Coordinates of N, CA and C in Angstrom, one line a residue:
X1 N 0.8 -1.2 0.0 CA 0.0 0.0 0.0 C 0.9 1.2 0.0
X2 N 0.6 2.2 -1.0 CA 1.4 3.4 -1.0 C 0.6 4.5 -0.5
X3 N 1.1 5.5 0.2 CA 0.4 6.6 0.8 C 0.1 7.6 -0.3
X4 N -0.8 8.6 0.0 CA -1.2 9.6 -1.0 C 0.0 10.6 -1.3
X5 N 1.0 10.5 -0.4 CA 2.2 11.4 -0.6 C 3.2 10.8 -1.6
X6 N 3.0 9.6 -2.0 CA 3.9 9.0 -2.9 C 4.1 9.7 -4.2
X7 N 5.3 9.9 -4.6 CA 5.5 10.6 -5.9 C 5.9 9.6 -7.0
X8 N 5.6 10.0 -8.2 CA 6.0 9.1 -9.3 C 7.5 8.9 -9.4
X9 N 8.2 9.9 -8.9 CA 9.7 9.7 -9.0 C 10.3 8.8 -7.9
X10 N 9.5 8.4 -6.9 CA 9.9 7.5 -5.9 C 10.1 6.1 -6.5
X11 N 11.2 5.4 -6.1 CA 11.5 4.1 -6.6 C 11.5 3.1 -5.5
X12 N 11.0 1.9 -5.8 CA 10.9 0.9 -4.8 C 11.4 -0.4 -5.4
X13 N 12.2 -1.2 -4.6 CA 12.6 -2.5 -5.1 C 11.8 -3.6 -4.4
X14 N 11.2 -4.4 -5.1 CA 10.4 -5.5 -4.6 C 11.0 -6.8 -5.0
X15 N 11.4 -7.6 -4.0 CA 11.9 -8.9 -4.3 C 10.9 -10.0 -4.3
X16 N 10.6 -10.6 -5.4 CA 9.6 -11.7 -5.5 C 10.4 -13.0 -5.5
X17 N 10.1 -13.8 -4.4 CA 10.9 -15.0 -4.2 C 9.9 -16.2 -3.9
X18 N 9.7 -17.0 -4.8 CA 8.8 -18.1 -4.6 C 9.5 -19.4 -4.5
X19 N 10.9 -19.4 -4.5 CA 11.7 -20.6 -4.5 C 12.1 -20.9 -3.1
X20 N 12.0 -22.2 -2.7 CA 12.4 -22.6 -1.4 C 13.9 -22.8 -1.4
X21 N 14.5 -22.8 -0.2 CA 16.0 -23.2 -0.2 C 16.2 -24.5 -0.7
X22 N 17.4 -24.8 -1.2 CA 17.8 -26.0 -1.8 C 18.8 -26.7 -1.0
X23 N 18.6 -27.9 -0.6 CA 19.6 -28.8 0.1 C 20.4 -29.5 -0.9
X24 N 21.7 -29.5 -0.7 CA 22.6 -30.3 -1.6 C 22.3 -31.7 -1.6
X25 N 22.6 -32.4 -2.7 CA 22.3 -33.9 -2.8 C 23.1 -34.7 -1.8
X26 N 24.3 -34.2 -1.4 CA 25.2 -35.0 -0.6 C 25.1 -34.6 0.9
X27 N 24.9 -35.6 1.7 CA 24.9 -35.5 3.1 C 26.1 -36.3 3.6
X28 N 26.9 -35.6 4.5 CA 28.1 -36.3 5.0 C 27.9 -36.5 6.5
X29 N 28.0 -37.7 7.0 CA 28.0 -38.1 8.4 C 29.3 -38.6 8.8
X30 N 29.9 -38.0 9.8 CA 31.3 -38.4 10.2 C 31.3 -38.7 11.7
X31 N 32.1 -39.7 12.1 CA 32.5 -39.9 13.5 C 33.9 -39.5 13.6
X32 N 34.2 -38.4 14.2 CA 35.5 -37.9 14.2 C 35.9 -37.5 12.8
X33 N 37.0 -38.0 12.3 CA 37.4 -37.8 10.9 C 37.0 -38.9 9.9
X34 N 36.3 -39.9 10.4 CA 36.0 -41.0 9.6 C 34.5 -40.9 9.1
X35 N 34.3 -41.0 7.8 CA 33.0 -40.9 7.3 C 32.2 -42.2 7.5
X36 N 30.9 -42.0 7.9 CA 30.0 -43.2 8.1 C 29.3 -43.5 6.7
X37 N 29.4 -44.7 6.2 CA 28.8 -45.0 5.0 C 27.4 -45.4 5.2
X38 N 26.5 -44.8 4.4 CA 25.0 -45.1 4.5 C 24.7 -46.5 3.9
X39 N 23.9 -47.3 4.6 CA 23.4 -48.5 4.1 C 21.9 -48.4 3.8
X40 N 21.5 -48.4 2.6 CA 20.1 -48.1 2.2 C 19.9 -46.6 2.5
X41 N 19.0 -46.3 3.4 CA 18.7 -44.9 3.7 C 19.1 -44.6 5.2
X42 N 19.9 -45.5 5.8 CA 20.2 -45.4 7.2 C 21.7 -45.3 7.4
X43 N 22.1 -44.4 8.3 CA 23.5 -44.4 8.8 C 23.6 -45.1 10.1
X44 N 24.4 -46.2 10.2 CA 24.5 -46.9 11.4 C 25.7 -46.4 12.2
X45 N 25.5 -46.0 13.4 CA 26.6 -45.3 14.2 C 26.6 -45.9 15.6
X46 N 27.8 -45.7 16.3 CA 27.9 -46.2 17.6 C 28.5 -45.1 18.5
X47 N 28.4 -43.8 18.1 CA 28.9 -42.7 18.9 C 28.6 -41.4 18.3
X48 N 29.0 -40.3 19.0 CA 28.6 -39.0 18.5 C 29.2 -38.8 17.1
X49 N 28.3 -38.2 16.2 CA 28.7 -37.9 14.8 C 28.3 -36.5 14.5
X50 N 28.8 -36.0 13.4 CA 28.4 -34.7 12.8 C 27.7 -35.0 11.5
X51 N 26.6 -34.2 11.3 CA 25.9 -34.3 10.0 C 26.1 -33.0 9.3
X52 N 26.6 -33.1 8.0 CA 26.9 -31.9 7.3 C 26.3 -31.9 5.9
X53 N 25.8 -30.8 5.4 CA 25.3 -30.7 4.0 C 25.3 -29.2 3.6
X54 N 25.0 -29.0 2.3 CA 25.0 -27.6 1.8 C 23.6 -27.1 1.6
X55 N 23.4 -25.8 1.7 CA 22.1 -25.2 1.5 C 22.3 -24.1 0.5
X56 N 21.6 -24.0 -0.6 CA 21.7 -22.9 -1.5 C 20.5 -22.0 -1.3
X57 N 20.8 -20.8 -0.9 CA 19.7 -19.8 -0.6 C 20.3 -18.5 -0.3
X58 N 20.0 -17.5 -1.1 CA 20.6 -16.1 -0.9 C 20.0 -15.4 0.3
X59 N 18.8 -15.7 0.7 CA 18.2 -15.0 1.8 C 17.8 -16.0 2.9
X60 N 18.7 -16.8 3.3 CA 18.4 -17.8 4.3 C 18.1 -17.2 5.7
X61 N 17.0 -17.5 6.2 CA 16.6 -16.9 7.5 C 17.0 -17.8 8.7
X62 N 16.7 -19.1 8.6 CA 17.0 -20.0 9.7 C 17.0 -21.5 9.2
X63 N 17.7 -22.3 10.0 CA 17.7 -23.8 9.8 C 17.4 -24.4 11.1
X64 N 16.4 -25.2 11.2 CA 16.0 -25.9 12.4 C 16.0 -27.4 12.2
X65 N 16.0 -28.1 13.4 CA 16.0 -29.5 13.3 C 15.0 -30.1 14.4
X66 N 14.4 -31.2 14.1 CA 13.6 -31.9 15.1 C 14.0 -33.4 15.1
X67 N 13.8 -34.0 16.2 CA 14.0 -35.4 16.3 C 12.7 -36.2 16.4
X68 N 12.5 -37.1 15.5 CA 11.3 -37.8 15.4 C 10.1 -36.9 15.2
X69 N 9.1 -36.9 16.1 CA 7.9 -36.1 16.0 C 8.0 -34.9 16.9
X70 N 9.3 -34.5 17.3 CA 9.5 -33.4 18.2 C 9.2 -32.1 17.6
X71 N 9.7 -31.0 18.3 CA 9.4 -29.7 17.8 C 10.7 -29.1 17.1
X72 N 10.5 -28.4 16.0 CA 11.6 -27.8 15.3 C 12.3 -26.8 16.2
X73 N 13.6 -26.8 16.2 CA 14.4 -25.9 17.0 C 15.7 -25.6 16.4
X74 N 16.3 -24.4 16.7 CA 17.6 -24.1 16.2 C 18.7 -24.6 17.2
X75 N 18.3 -25.2 18.3 CA 19.2 -25.7 19.3 C 20.1 -26.8 18.7
X76 N 21.4 -26.7 18.8 CA 22.3 -27.7 18.3 C 22.8 -27.3 16.9
X77 N 22.1 -26.4 16.2 CA 22.6 -25.9 14.9 C 23.7 -24.9 15.0
X78 N 24.8 -25.1 14.4 CA 25.9 -24.2 14.4 C 25.6 -23.0 13.6
X79 N 26.3 -21.9 13.9 CA 26.1 -20.6 13.2 C 26.4 -20.7 11.7
X80 N 27.2 -21.6 11.4 CA 27.6 -21.8 10.0 C 26.4 -22.1 9.1
X81 N 25.4 -22.7 9.7 CA 24.2 -23.0 9.0 C 23.5 -21.8 8.4
X82 N 23.5 -20.7 9.2 CA 22.8 -19.5 8.8 C 23.5 -18.7 7.7
X83 N 24.7 -19.1 7.3 CA 25.4 -18.4 6.2 C 24.9 -18.9 4.8
X84 N 24.3 -20.1 4.8 CA 23.9 -20.7 3.5 C 24.9 -21.4 2.9
X85 N 26.1 -21.6 3.6 CA 27.2 -22.4 3.0 C 27.2 -23.8 3.7
X86 N 28.4 -24.3 3.8 CA 28.6 -25.7 4.4 C 28.0 -25.7 5.8
X87 N 27.3 -26.7 6.2 CA 26.6 -26.8 7.4 C 27.2 -28.0 8.3
X88 N 27.0 -27.9 9.6 CA 27.5 -28.9 10.5 C 26.6 -28.9 11.7
X89 N 26.1 -30.1 12.0 CA 25.3 -30.3 13.1 C 25.7 -31.6 13.9
X90 N 26.0 -31.4 15.2 CA 26.5 -32.6 15.9 C 25.4 -33.2 16.7
X91 N 25.2 -34.5 16.6 CA 24.2 -35.3 17.3 C 24.6 -35.6 18.7
X92 N 23.7 -35.4 19.6 CA 23.9 -35.8 21.0 C 23.1 -37.1 21.2
X93 N 23.8 -38.1 21.7 CA 23.2 -39.4 21.8 C 22.6 -39.7 23.2
X94 N 21.3 -40.0 23.2 CA 20.6 -40.4 24.4 C 19.5 -41.4 24.0
X95 N 19.8 -42.2 23.0 CA 18.7 -43.1 22.6 C 19.4 -44.4 22.1
X96 N 18.6 -45.4 21.9 CA 19.1 -46.6 21.2 C 18.1 -46.9 20.0
X97 N 18.6 -47.5 19.0 CA 17.8 -47.8 17.8 C 17.7 -46.6 16.9
X98 N 16.7 -46.5 16.1 CA 16.5 -45.6 15.0 C 16.1 -44.2 15.5
X99 N 16.7 -43.2 14.9 CA 16.3 -41.8 15.1 C 16.2 -41.1 13.8
X100 N 15.1 -40.4 13.6 CA 14.9 -39.7 12.3 C 15.1 -38.2 12.6
X101 N 16.0 -37.5 12.0 CA 16.3 -36.1 12.1 C 15.7 -35.4 10.9
X102 N 14.9 -34.4 11.1 CA 14.3 -33.6 10.0 C 14.9 -32.2 10.1
X103 N 15.6 -31.7 9.1 CA 16.1 -30.4 9.0 C 15.2 -29.5 8.2
X104 N 14.9 -28.3 8.6 CA 14.1 -27.4 7.9 C 14.8 -26.1 7.6
X105 N 14.9 -25.7 6.4 CA 15.5 -24.5 6.0 C 14.4 -23.5 5.6
X106 N 14.5 -22.3 6.1 CA 13.5 -21.3 5.7 C 14.2 -20.0 5.3
X107 N 13.6 -19.4 4.2 CA 14.2 -18.1 3.8 C 13.4 -16.9 4.3
X108 N 13.8 -15.7 4.0 CA 13.2 -14.5 4.5 C 11.7 -14.4 4.0
X109 N 11.3 -15.1 3.0 CA 10.0 -15.0 2.4 C 9.1 -16.2 2.9
X110 N 9.6 -16.9 3.9 CA 8.9 -18.0 4.5 C 8.8 -19.2 3.6
X111 N 9.6 -19.3 2.6 CA 9.7 -20.5 1.8 C 10.5 -21.5 2.6
X112 N 10.0 -22.8 2.6 CA 10.6 -23.8 3.5 C 10.9 -25.0 2.7
X113 N 12.0 -25.7 3.1 CA 12.4 -27.0 2.5 C 12.9 -27.9 3.6
X114 N 12.6 -29.2 3.5 CA 13.0 -30.2 4.6 C 14.0 -31.2 4.0
X115 N 14.9 -31.7 4.9 CA 15.8 -32.8 4.5 C 15.8 -33.8 5.7
X116 N 15.6 -35.0 5.4 CA 15.5 -36.1 6.4 C 16.8 -36.9 6.5
X117 N 17.3 -37.1 7.6 CA 18.5 -38.0 7.8 C 18.2 -39.0 8.9
X118 N 18.3 -40.3 8.6 CA 18.0 -41.3 9.5 C 19.3 -42.0 10.1
X119 N 19.4 -42.0 11.4 CA 20.5 -42.7 12.1 C 20.0 -43.8 12.9
X120 N 20.9 -44.9 13.0 CA 20.6 -46.0 13.9 C 21.7 -46.1 14.9
X121 N 21.4 -45.8 16.1 CA 22.4 -45.8 17.2 C 22.5 -47.2 17.9
X122 N 23.7 -47.7 17.9 CA 23.9 -49.1 18.5 C 25.3 -49.2 19.1
X123 N 25.4 -49.5 20.4 CA 26.7 -49.7 21.0 C 26.9 -51.1 21.5
X124 N 26.0 -52.0 21.2 CA 26.1 -53.4 21.7 C 27.0 -54.2 20.8
X125 N 27.9 -54.8 21.5 CA 28.9 -55.6 20.8 C 28.3 -56.9 20.3
X126 N 28.8 -57.5 19.1 CA 28.4 -58.8 18.7 C 28.9 -59.8 19.8
X127 N 28.3 -61.0 19.7 CA 28.7 -62.1 20.7 C 29.0 -63.3 19.9
X128 N 30.0 -64.1 20.5 CA 30.4 -65.4 19.9 C 29.4 -66.4 20.6
X129 N 28.6 -67.1 19.8 CA 27.6 -68.0 20.3 C 28.1 -69.4 20.5
X130 N 28.8 -69.9 19.5 CA 29.2 -71.3 19.6 C 30.5 -71.5 18.8
X131 N 31.2 -72.6 19.2 CA 32.4 -73.0 18.4 C 32.6 -74.5 18.7
X132 N 32.8 -75.3 17.7 CA 33.0 -76.7 17.8 C 34.1 -77.2 16.9
X133 N 34.7 -78.3 17.3 CA 35.8 -78.9 16.5 C 35.4 -80.4 16.3
X134 N 35.6 -80.9 15.1 CA 35.3 -82.3 14.8 C 36.4 -82.8 13.9
X135 N 37.0 -84.0 14.3 CA 36.8 -84.8 15.5 C 37.1 -83.9 16.8
X136 N 36.5 -84.3 17.9 CA 36.7 -83.5 19.1 C 38.2 -83.6 19.5
X137 N 38.5 -82.5 20.3 CA 39.9 -82.5 20.8 C 40.1 -83.6 21.8
X138 N 41.4 -83.9 22.0 CA 41.8 -85.0 22.9 C 42.2 -84.5 24.2
X139 N 41.7 -85.1 25.3 CA 42.1 -84.7 26.6 C 43.0 -85.7 27.3
X140 N 43.9 -85.3 28.1 CA 44.7 -86.2 28.9 C 44.5 -86.0 30.4
X141 N 44.5 -87.1 31.1 CA 44.3 -87.1 32.5 C 45.3 -86.1 33.2
X142 N 44.8 -85.2 34.0 CA 45.7 -84.3 34.7 C 46.2 -83.2 33.8
X143 N 45.8 -83.0 32.6 CA 46.3 -82.0 31.7 C 45.1 -81.2 31.2
X144 N 45.2 -79.9 31.3 CA 44.0 -79.1 30.8 C 44.1 -78.7 29.3
X145 N 45.2 -79.1 28.7 CA 45.3 -78.8 27.2 C 44.3 -79.6 26.4
X146 N 43.9 -78.9 25.3 CA 43.0 -79.6 24.3 C 43.8 -79.9 23.1
X147 N 44.1 -81.2 22.9 CA 45.0 -81.6 21.9 C 44.3 -81.8 20.5
X148 N 45.0 -81.4 19.5 CA 44.5 -81.6 18.1 C 45.6 -82.2 17.3
X149 N 45.2 -83.0 16.3 CA 46.1 -83.5 15.3 C 45.4 -83.9 14.0
X150 N 46.1 -84.0 12.9 CA 45.4 -84.3 11.6 C 44.5 -83.2 11.1
X151 N 43.6 -83.6 10.3 CA 42.6 -82.6 9.7 C 41.4 -82.6 10.5
X152 N 41.0 -81.4 10.9 CA 39.8 -81.2 11.8 C 38.9 -80.2 11.0
X153 N 37.6 -80.2 11.5 CA 36.6 -79.3 11.0 C 36.2 -78.3 12.1
X154 N 36.2 -77.0 11.9 CA 35.8 -76.0 12.8 C 34.5 -75.4 12.4
X155 N 33.6 -75.3 13.3 CA 32.2 -74.7 13.1 C 31.9 -73.7 14.2
X156 N 31.5 -72.5 13.8 CA 31.3 -71.4 14.7 C 30.2 -70.5 14.3
X157 N 29.6 -69.8 15.3 CA 28.6 -68.8 15.0 C 28.6 -67.6 15.9
X158 N 28.3 -66.5 15.4 CA 28.2 -65.2 16.2 C 26.8 -64.6 15.9
X159 N 26.5 -63.6 16.8 CA 25.2 -63.0 16.6 C 25.3 -61.5 17.1
X160 N 24.3 -60.7 16.7 CA 24.3 -59.3 17.1 C 22.9 -58.8 17.2
X161 N 22.7 -57.8 18.0 CA 21.3 -57.3 18.2 C 20.8 -56.6 16.9
X162 N 21.7 -56.2 16.0 CA 21.3 -55.7 14.7 C 21.7 -56.6 13.6
X163 N 22.9 -56.5 13.1 CA 23.3 -57.4 12.0 C 24.8 -57.4 11.9
X164 N 25.4 -58.6 11.7 CA 26.8 -58.8 11.5 C 27.2 -58.3 10.1
X165 N 28.2 -57.4 10.0 CA 28.7 -56.9 8.8 C 29.9 -57.6 8.3
X166 N 30.7 -58.0 9.2 CA 31.9 -58.8 8.9 C 32.3 -59.7 10.0
X167 N 32.7 -60.9 9.6 CA 33.2 -61.9 10.6 C 34.5 -62.5 10.0
X168 N 35.6 -62.4 10.8 CA 36.8 -62.9 10.4 C 37.3 -63.9 11.5
X169 N 37.6 -65.1 11.1 CA 38.1 -66.1 12.1 C 39.4 -66.6 11.6
X170 N 40.4 -66.7 12.5 CA 41.7 -67.2 12.2 C 42.1 -68.3 13.2
X171 N 42.9 -69.2 12.7 CA 43.5 -70.3 13.5 C 45.0 -70.0 13.4
X172 N 45.5 -69.5 14.5 CA 46.9 -69.0 14.5 C 47.0 -67.9 13.5
X173 N 47.8 -68.0 12.5 CA 47.9 -66.9 11.4 C 47.2 -67.3 10.2
X174 N 46.4 -68.4 10.2 CA 45.7 -68.9 9.0 C 44.2 -68.4 9.1
X175 N 43.8 -67.7 8.1 CA 42.4 -67.2 8.0 C 41.5 -68.3 7.6
X176 N 40.6 -68.7 8.6 CA 39.6 -69.7 8.3 C 38.4 -69.2 7.5
X177 N 38.0 -68.0 7.9 CA 36.8 -67.4 7.3 C 36.9 -65.9 7.3
X178 N 36.5 -65.2 6.3 CA 36.4 -63.7 6.3 C 35.3 -63.3 5.3
X179 N 34.1 -62.9 5.9 CA 33.0 -62.6 5.1 C 31.9 -62.0 6.0
X180 N 30.7 -61.9 5.4 CA 29.6 -61.2 6.1 C 28.5 -62.1 6.7
X181 N 28.8 -63.4 6.6 CA 27.9 -64.4 7.3 C 28.1 -64.4 8.8
X182 N 27.1 -64.9 9.5 CA 27.2 -65.0 11.0 C 27.7 -66.3 11.4
X183 N 27.9 -67.2 10.5 CA 28.4 -68.5 10.9 C 29.3 -69.1 9.8
X184 N 30.1 -70.1 10.2 CA 31.1 -70.7 9.2 C 31.3 -72.2 9.6
X185 N 31.8 -72.9 8.6 CA 32.3 -74.3 8.8 C 33.5 -74.4 7.8
X186 N 34.7 -74.7 8.4 CA 35.9 -74.8 7.6 C 36.8 -75.9 8.1
X187 N 37.5 -76.6 7.2 CA 38.4 -77.6 7.6 C 39.8 -77.0 7.8
X188 N 40.6 -77.6 8.6 CA 41.9 -77.1 8.9 C 42.9 -78.3 9.1
X189 N 44.0 -78.2 8.4 CA 45.0 -79.3 8.4 C 46.1 -78.9 9.5
X190 N 46.0 -79.5 10.6 CA 47.0 -79.1 11.7 C 48.4 -79.5 11.4
X191 N 48.6 -80.4 10.4 CA 49.9 -80.9 10.1 C 50.7 -79.8 9.4
X192 N 50.0 -78.7 9.0 CA 50.7 -77.6 8.3 C 51.3 -76.5 9.2
X193 N 51.0 -76.7 10.5 CA 51.5 -75.8 11.5 C 52.4 -76.6 12.5
X194 N 53.2 -75.8 13.2 CA 54.1 -76.5 14.2 C 53.4 -76.9 15.4
X195 N 53.9 -77.9 16.1 CA 53.3 -78.3 17.4 C 53.3 -77.1 18.4
X196 N 52.3 -77.0 19.1 CA 52.2 -75.9 20.1 C 50.8 -75.3 20.1
X197 N 50.7 -74.2 20.9 CA 49.4 -73.6 21.0 C 48.8 -73.1 19.7
X198 N 47.5 -73.3 19.5 CA 46.8 -72.8 18.3 C 45.6 -72.0 18.8
X199 N 45.6 -70.7 18.7 CA 44.5 -69.8 19.1 C 43.5 -69.6 18.0
X200 N 42.3 -69.7 18.3 CA 41.2 -69.4 17.4 C 40.7 -68.0 17.7
X201 N 40.8 -67.1 16.8 CA 40.5 -65.7 17.0 C 39.2 -65.3 16.2
X202 N 38.2 -64.8 17.0 CA 37.0 -64.2 16.3 C 37.1 -62.7 16.3
X203 N 36.8 -62.1 15.2 CA 36.6 -60.7 15.0 C 35.3 -60.4 14.3
X204 N 34.3 -60.1 15.1 CA 33.0 -59.8 14.5 C 32.6 -58.4 14.6
X205 N 32.2 -57.8 13.5 CA 31.9 -56.4 13.5 C 30.4 -56.2 13.0
X206 N 29.7 -55.3 13.6 CA 28.3 -55.0 13.2 C 28.3 -53.8 12.3
X207 N 27.1 -53.4 11.8 CA 26.9 -52.3 10.9 C 27.3 -50.9 11.5
X208 N 27.2 -50.8 12.8 CA 27.5 -49.6 13.5 C 29.0 -49.4 13.8
X209 N 29.8 -50.5 13.5 CA 31.2 -50.5 13.8 C 31.6 -51.1 15.1
X210 N 30.7 -51.6 15.9 CA 31.1 -52.3 17.1 C 31.8 -53.6 16.8
X211 N 33.0 -53.8 17.4 CA 33.8 -55.0 17.1 C 34.0 -55.8 18.4
X212 N 33.7 -57.1 18.2 CA 34.0 -58.1 19.3 C 35.2 -58.9 18.9
X213 N 36.2 -58.9 19.7 CA 37.4 -59.7 19.5 C 37.6 -60.7 20.6
X214 N 37.7 -62.0 20.2 CA 37.9 -63.1 21.2 C 39.0 -64.0 20.8
X215 N 40.2 -63.9 21.5 CA 41.3 -64.8 21.1 C 41.8 -65.6 22.3
X216 N 41.0 -65.7 23.4 CA 41.4 -66.4 24.6 C 40.5 -67.6 24.9
X217 N 39.2 -67.6 24.4 CA 38.3 -68.6 24.8 C 38.6 -70.0 24.2
X218 N 39.1 -70.0 22.9 CA 39.3 -71.2 22.2 C 40.8 -71.4 21.9
X219 N 41.5 -72.1 22.7 CA 42.9 -72.3 22.5 C 43.2 -73.8 22.6
X220 N 43.8 -74.3 21.5 CA 44.1 -75.7 21.4 C 45.6 -75.9 21.4
X221 N 46.0 -77.2 21.4 CA 47.4 -77.5 21.4 C 47.6 -78.6 20.3
X222 N 48.4 -78.2 19.3 CA 48.6 -79.1 18.2 C 49.8 -80.1 18.6
X223 N 49.5 -81.4 18.5 CA 50.5 -82.4 18.8 C 50.3 -83.6 17.9
X224 N 51.1 -83.7 16.8 CA 51.0 -84.7 15.9 C 51.3 -86.1 16.4
X225 N 51.9 -86.1 17.6 CA 52.2 -87.4 18.2 C 51.1 -88.0 19.0
X226 N 50.0 -87.2 19.1 CA 48.8 -87.6 19.9 C 47.8 -88.2 18.9
X227 N 47.4 -89.4 19.2 CA 46.3 -90.1 18.4 C 45.2 -90.5 19.3
X228 N 44.0 -90.5 18.7 CA 42.9 -91.0 19.5 C 43.0 -92.5 19.6
X229 N 42.6 -93.0 20.8 CA 42.7 -94.4 21.0 C 41.8 -95.2 20.1

């Protein structure tokens, strides 16, 4: 609305902006300096991370975030967000399982755009469920050692509250299994190693990066001079 005192010589600049802010296609989630790789649409994490992305908007007013169905807030958003350049937001962990973060960018003309980032927080270590050797190890009276000789078959299994991403099992320095299954069955020729202790080492890692290492539970003793009766 112009007043009756407005003159024809008066000039006014009117900015018409119907375009919402634009979030960049790339979202970077990092734990420290290490980037977290997304699986599907979810980032699996086991500790505090930063969420970073770009926003293209010449008249950016605010960027807010909400957790789940919570209320949008600028709390936790760094000042860098308001510049419209690279952004950085650090997640504070106080939950387990899945968390959906919704970022909302608004410009001075109240145009809004949202970006959703889904995190799955998990700090529970995988567990070694079972391990067997066939033929069974040999016991001697008064001796706690578990004697092996010849060709044996090792069978083992691990589990996790979410999902096993990698399982590596070694017998001494020999890799028995290295893959993404939660169980394995492999043969091992003990005649190829020297007599003495043979440690079975489990390294199980889940999608959040939690790693369980066990190299003390299953220790055998190779002795080619020992035969089953």
